[in-house]
Amino acid sequence: MKVIILLILLSLVIALGFLMAFLWAVKSGQYDDDYTPSVRILLDKEQQTENNKS
Amino acid sequence: MDIQAKEAHGESRVSVNNSCYHCGEACDTEKVVLEDKAFCCEGCKTVYEILNNNDMCRYYDLDENAGISLKGKASLEYAFLDDPSVTDRLLDFTDGKTSKVSFYLPQIHCASCIWLLENLYKLNDGITQSRVNFLKKEIFITYLEESSSLRKIVELLASIGYAPNINLGDLDQEEKPVIERKFYYKMGVAGFAFGNIMLLSFPEYLGLNKTTDGMFFQVFGYLNIILALPLVFYSGSDYLQSAWQGLKQKTLNIDVPISLGILTLFGRSVFEILTHTGSGYLDSLAGLVFFLLIGKWFQQRTYHHISFERDYKSYFPIAALLKTEEGTESVSLDRLNPGDNILVKHQELIPADAVLLKGEAQIDYSFVTGESAPVSCKTGDKVFAGGRQVGSSPIELSLTRKVSQSYLTELWNDEAFTKKVDSNTVKLADKVGKAFTIVILLIAFATLFYWLTTDTSIAINAFTAVLIIACPCAVALAIPFIFGNAIRILGRHGFFLKNTSIIERLALIKDTIFDKTGTITIREGGQVEFVGAPLSKAERQAIIQLTERSGHPASRRIHQYLSNWPEEEVRMDKTELATVSEWKEVIGKGIQSLVNQNFTKIGSASFMDDLLEDDTPEEGGVYLQVNNQIRGFFRMDNLFREGTWEVLEYFKNRGQVYLLSGDNDNTKSLLAPIFKDGQLYYRQSPKDKLQFVKQLQAEGKEVMMLGDGLNDAGALQQSDAGLVISENTNNFTPACDAILEARRFSALPTFMEFSRWSIRLVYWAYAFALVYNIIGLSFAVQGALSPIVAAILMPLSSISIVTFGMISSNVVARKMGL
């Protein structure tokens, strides 16, 4: 049963990894603007050609 | 496109579409037609042409009539952006080749804006990248110095309707520190600790045998302590600090019982684990901190995108045209000195007190005094900062003071602005927090002394248990969620609040002061009526032509009134045009001209050739004289906002109402039924208004002030709740506590009632919390609070309070039609 302590420590390390990933994501600005990207992804660059008003 | 097709389109359009293709405004006063599209003004047409030529008409497909109206916007001079000392301060980064800059663009409002602004590189080769932050209404542009420049970019933005907000504030201010991110870190850490501590508390939940599996308890206990350290001292640091600040100032705010709970939980848990006497309550602690942070996050999220953090400098221009020996030079305002000569053009603000040297000055002081009629000045007269030149020709001024020392700045620097007065309305949360702390401490000590007589260890146990279980997490969460949700709902309907404490004040304050111009009346537009023998068709046409050329507000209103003559839709055709010669505008007086050989004058009473009898009708009218005979006059009413009377009635039923107007008293008879004697004041300067608010407060009253902005900024700030009615939410005084979109003015009573309901809901939530606390305390005082009971009861109370708050405020909002 003592192995469970090792497993717990491992799981903590993994969880710590995810915490780091979250902190990195915040730091790199991914949470600064959580609205614009959702619009941006819908704005297709290719549509220009078919867009010449009929 | 051939002419026939054009005409066909033109015809169909008249009946089908009368709104501007670019901005969607109705094309009433003028209509510009290009191809098959109608535009409300030349500006909108120009933007369309720019976009059309660059194959960017997709702008109009994403959102219909997405454009920003350019009507009434003076084109600004951006030459000062070539000045390196200015660009250095505006640029975020530059290495001489590539530069980065960010602007605040209040006009951003839809997906089309994002698309257009992120495709700026198509309009200017030098731009390599542009990114939009929609919520903050900011754009980040990267460009190459060799093929573009800051000035070119700003001019481009302005030409397509997104003139950036550049002002002195930008130059003075350092970048605001990013506080948001730190908060996310704290939440992340708290969430991490919460999840893992819950997991490591499993032996306790499963009821493992402590004698055989004691090692697990110990190891897990130590791990929990390690996890709880950053939780308490990093994630929970805001609460601890705020409580400490409160105690230092000898007040008990809501954070005091919270911190007390956190520290007791932590201390007792650490003690139990280290002495092997128990497993502690760290899971409850982690849950508590995490839920508290979520509540705070929700509250912040609701209004972070409206920035109230602007100062008066936002209204000032950034540069002025300095007269030098070689000509003129555009310099930033902070480089102007007394004695400098500057040019102020049509529609520009006077940056500092000065003496008029040259030119026909027509200064509109409505920013300062509220009086909407422009004042004419002669050479040698003093002019004051904050005035706006409205005469058509540029004026030359010699500055007498530095920009920061002028009258306006003085007014704004009044102590009311620097420190927010301690309002009598203590924040509800703090009031409750105080009572709560006192009661809990009483119960805790009573428990302590009761048990001390029998058993010391139970005494300590029960004492700390009371502090733990009574931690006011539910109380602390009720306000962020219920008020936060209320702010969100109100914001969706055009009523923006600065923070949650405003809701309390809106609900509790009884006495209200109204400003008139711009608040209950509309600044421009309004009823025009001709008094005298009815005007013939030819006369109307003549006056239309006469007033067309003048930029004076009165002329524009008459022009608009006659152009939209009710009975006939169709305008005169060319043959019926009057012949106008010798047209002349006398600044501040009126217009005179020969129309069809008849000498015609339109203007103020003093402009008429002494023909007026003594019983001249009221002031503010514009007279019409034809060939030495007074033909009649145009009466121009202040137009009251829709729903004004209902709103006034509502506030009258709540408490005292007052009206302070900077204007003349031509509306007195209309308003008299609502306002009693001593409640109606005219010709009030901003100082008078401020003084009036102070006076009421000295009498012990709490007052709410409804105003429109600058000329009552002092009063707004001084009042216990300052509401600004704004035609444009991007343009408001920083002194206010709340902004109401002008079109939603009639809904104000509903908003007020909704605030009162929100307070009621908070009380209900407190009642809920009380029930939980009684259950928890009944365990605690017996010294029988097991960690499991705490771990269940505490999150349960938090979650149910949040659920109750969100659902109930939404239900109330729906019932009220919000």
PDB file of N, CA and C in Angstrom, chain B residues 425-455:
ATOM      1  N   THR B 425     -23.987  56.433   3.488  1.00  0.00           N
ATOM      2  CA  THR B 425     -24.425  55.087   3.168  1.00  0.00           C
ATOM      3  C   THR B 425     -23.223  54.156   3.243  1.00  0.00           C
ATOM      4  N   VAL B 426     -23.083  53.499   4.346  1.00  0.00           N
ATOM      5  CA  VAL B 426     -21.994  52.540   4.472  1.00  0.00           C
ATOM      6  C   VAL B 426     -22.334  51.356   3.582  1.00  0.00           C
ATOM      7  N   LYS B 427     -21.311  50.773   3.018  1.00  0.00           N
ATOM      8  CA  LYS B 427     -21.573  49.629   2.159  1.00  0.00           C
ATOM      9  C   LYS B 427     -22.284  48.535   2.954  1.00  0.00           C
ATOM     10  N   LEU B 428     -23.328  48.041   2.335  1.00  0.00           N
ATOM     11  CA  LEU B 428     -24.162  47.033   2.976  1.00  0.00           C
ATOM     12  C   LEU B 428     -23.329  45.873   3.503  1.00  0.00           C
ATOM     13  N   ALA B 429     -22.422  45.408   2.650  1.00  0.00           N
ATOM     14  CA  ALA B 429     -21.622  44.242   3.035  1.00  0.00           C
ATOM     15  C   ALA B 429     -20.833  44.526   4.305  1.00  0.00           C
ATOM     16  N   ASP B 430     -20.289  45.746   4.395  1.00  0.00           N
ATOM     17  CA  ASP B 430     -19.485  46.060   5.571  1.00  0.00           C
ATOM     18  C   ASP B 430     -20.345  46.182   6.817  1.00  0.00           C
ATOM     19  N   LYS B 431     -21.552  46.716   6.618  1.00  0.00           N
ATOM     20  CA  LYS B 431     -22.458  46.855   7.744  1.00  0.00           C
ATOM     21  C   LYS B 431     -22.800  45.472   8.300  1.00  0.00           C
ATOM     22  N   VAL B 432     -23.173  44.594   7.370  1.00  0.00           N
ATOM     23  CA  VAL B 432     -23.520  43.240   7.777  1.00  0.00           C
ATOM     24  C   VAL B 432     -22.298  42.542   8.355  1.00  0.00           C
ATOM     25  N   GLY B 433     -21.151  42.753   7.699  1.00  0.00           N
ATOM     26  CA  GLY B 433     -19.924  42.119   8.159  1.00  0.00           C
ATOM     27  C   GLY B 433     -19.602  42.505   9.597  1.00  0.00           C
ATOM     28  N   LYS B 434     -19.841  43.771   9.907  1.00  0.00           N
ATOM     29  CA  LYS B 434     -19.551  44.266  11.243  1.00  0.00           C
ATOM     30  C   LYS B 434     -20.444  43.574  12.282  1.00  0.00           C
ATOM     31  N   ALA B 435     -21.748  43.596  12.007  1.00  0.00           N
ATOM     32  CA  ALA B 435     -22.687  42.961  12.936  1.00  0.00           C
ATOM     33  C   ALA B 435     -22.336  41.489  13.082  1.00  0.00           C
ATOM     34  N   PHE B 436     -22.061  40.882  11.946  1.00  0.00           N
ATOM     35  CA  PHE B 436     -21.743  39.464  11.917  1.00  0.00           C
ATOM     36  C   PHE B 436     -20.538  39.154  12.811  1.00  0.00           C
ATOM     37  N   THR B 437     -19.467  39.933  12.615  1.00  0.00           N
ATOM     38  CA  THR B 437     -18.250  39.702  13.397  1.00  0.00           C
ATOM     39  C   THR B 437     -18.534  39.801  14.888  1.00  0.00           C
ATOM     40  N   ILE B 438     -19.268  40.847  15.257  1.00  0.00           N
ATOM     41  CA  ILE B 438     -19.527  41.044  16.682  1.00  0.00           C
ATOM     42  C   ILE B 438     -20.314  39.870  17.260  1.00  0.00           C
ATOM     43  N   VAL B 439     -21.378  39.475  16.557  1.00  0.00           N
ATOM     44  CA  VAL B 439     -22.209  38.376  17.049  1.00  0.00           C
ATOM     45  C   VAL B 439     -21.389  37.095  17.172  1.00  0.00           C
ATOM     46  N   ILE B 440     -20.596  36.815  16.131  1.00  0.00           N
ATOM     47  CA  ILE B 440     -19.820  35.578  16.139  1.00  0.00           C
ATOM     48  C   ILE B 440     -18.808  35.559  17.278  1.00  0.00           C
ATOM     49  N   LEU B 441     -18.151  36.702  17.474  1.00  0.00           N
ATOM     50  CA  LEU B 441     -17.174  36.756  18.558  1.00  0.00           C
ATOM     51  C   LEU B 441     -17.871  36.541  19.904  1.00  0.00           C
ATOM     52  N   LEU B 442     -19.053  37.114  20.064  1.00  0.00           N
ATOM     53  CA  LEU B 442     -19.810  36.924  21.301  1.00  0.00           C
ATOM     54  C   LEU B 442     -20.117  35.446  21.517  1.00  0.00           C
ATOM     55  N   ILE B 443     -20.647  34.818  20.445  1.00  0.00           N
ATOM     56  CA  ILE B 443     -20.990  33.399  20.566  1.00  0.00           C
ATOM     57  C   ILE B 443     -19.740  32.578  20.887  1.00  0.00           C
ATOM     58  N   ALA B 444     -18.653  32.882  20.163  1.00  0.00           N
ATOM     59  CA  ALA B 444     -17.424  32.113  20.330  1.00  0.00           C
ATOM     60  C   ALA B 444     -16.925  32.203  21.781  1.00  0.00           C
ATOM     61  N   PHE B 445     -16.912  33.443  22.317  1.00  0.00           N
ATOM     62  CA  PHE B 445     -16.402  33.590  23.672  1.00  0.00           C
ATOM     63  C   PHE B 445     -17.362  32.993  24.702  1.00  0.00           C
ATOM     64  N   ALA B 446     -18.648  33.109  24.445  1.00  0.00           N
ATOM     65  CA  ALA B 446     -19.618  32.483  25.347  1.00  0.00           C
ATOM     66  C   ALA B 446     -19.373  30.979  25.396  1.00  0.00           C
ATOM     67  N   THR B 447     -19.174  30.386  24.208  1.00  0.00           N
ATOM     68  CA  THR B 447     -18.889  28.954  24.142  1.00  0.00           C
ATOM     69  C   THR B 447     -17.614  28.618  24.921  1.00  0.00           C
ATOM     70  N   LEU B 448     -16.608  29.460  24.674  1.00  0.00           N
ATOM     71  CA  LEU B 448     -15.327  29.234  25.318  1.00  0.00           C
ATOM     72  C   LEU B 448     -15.471  29.197  26.844  1.00  0.00           C
ATOM     73  N   PHE B 449     -16.149  30.203  27.380  1.00  0.00           N
ATOM     74  CA  PHE B 449     -16.255  30.276  28.831  1.00  0.00           C
ATOM     75  C   PHE B 449     -17.151  29.171  29.384  1.00  0.00           C
ATOM     76  N   TYR B 450     -18.180  28.822  28.597  1.00  0.00           N
ATOM     77  CA  TYR B 450     -19.057  27.744  29.054  1.00  0.00           C
ATOM     78  C   TYR B 450     -18.280  26.447  29.222  1.00  0.00           C
ATOM     79  N   TRP B 451     -17.460  26.118  28.224  1.00  0.00           N
ATOM     80  CA  TRP B 451     -16.726  24.845  28.271  1.00  0.00           C
ATOM     81  C   TRP B 451     -15.532  24.885  29.209  1.00  0.00           C
ATOM     82  N   LEU B 452     -14.979  26.057  29.420  1.00  0.00           N
ATOM     83  CA  LEU B 452     -13.809  26.173  30.291  1.00  0.00           C
ATOM     84  C   LEU B 452     -14.100  25.625  31.682  1.00  0.00           C
ATOM     85  N   THR B 453     -15.362  25.748  32.096  1.00  0.00           N
ATOM     86  CA  THR B 453     -15.713  25.266  33.435  1.00  0.00           C
ATOM     87  C   THR B 453     -15.687  23.746  33.504  1.00  0.00           C
ATOM     88  N   THR B 454     -15.883  23.090  32.351  1.00  0.00           N
ATOM     89  CA  THR B 454     -15.913  21.632  32.398  1.00  0.00           C
ATOM     90  C   THR B 454     -14.665  21.002  31.780  1.00  0.00           C
ATOM     91  N   ASP B 455     -14.317  21.419  30.546  1.00  0.00           N
ATOM     92  CA  ASP B 455     -13.262  20.698  29.838  1.00  0.00           C
ATOM     93  C   ASP B 455     -12.482  21.672  28.952  1.00  0.00           C
TER      94      ASP B 455
END
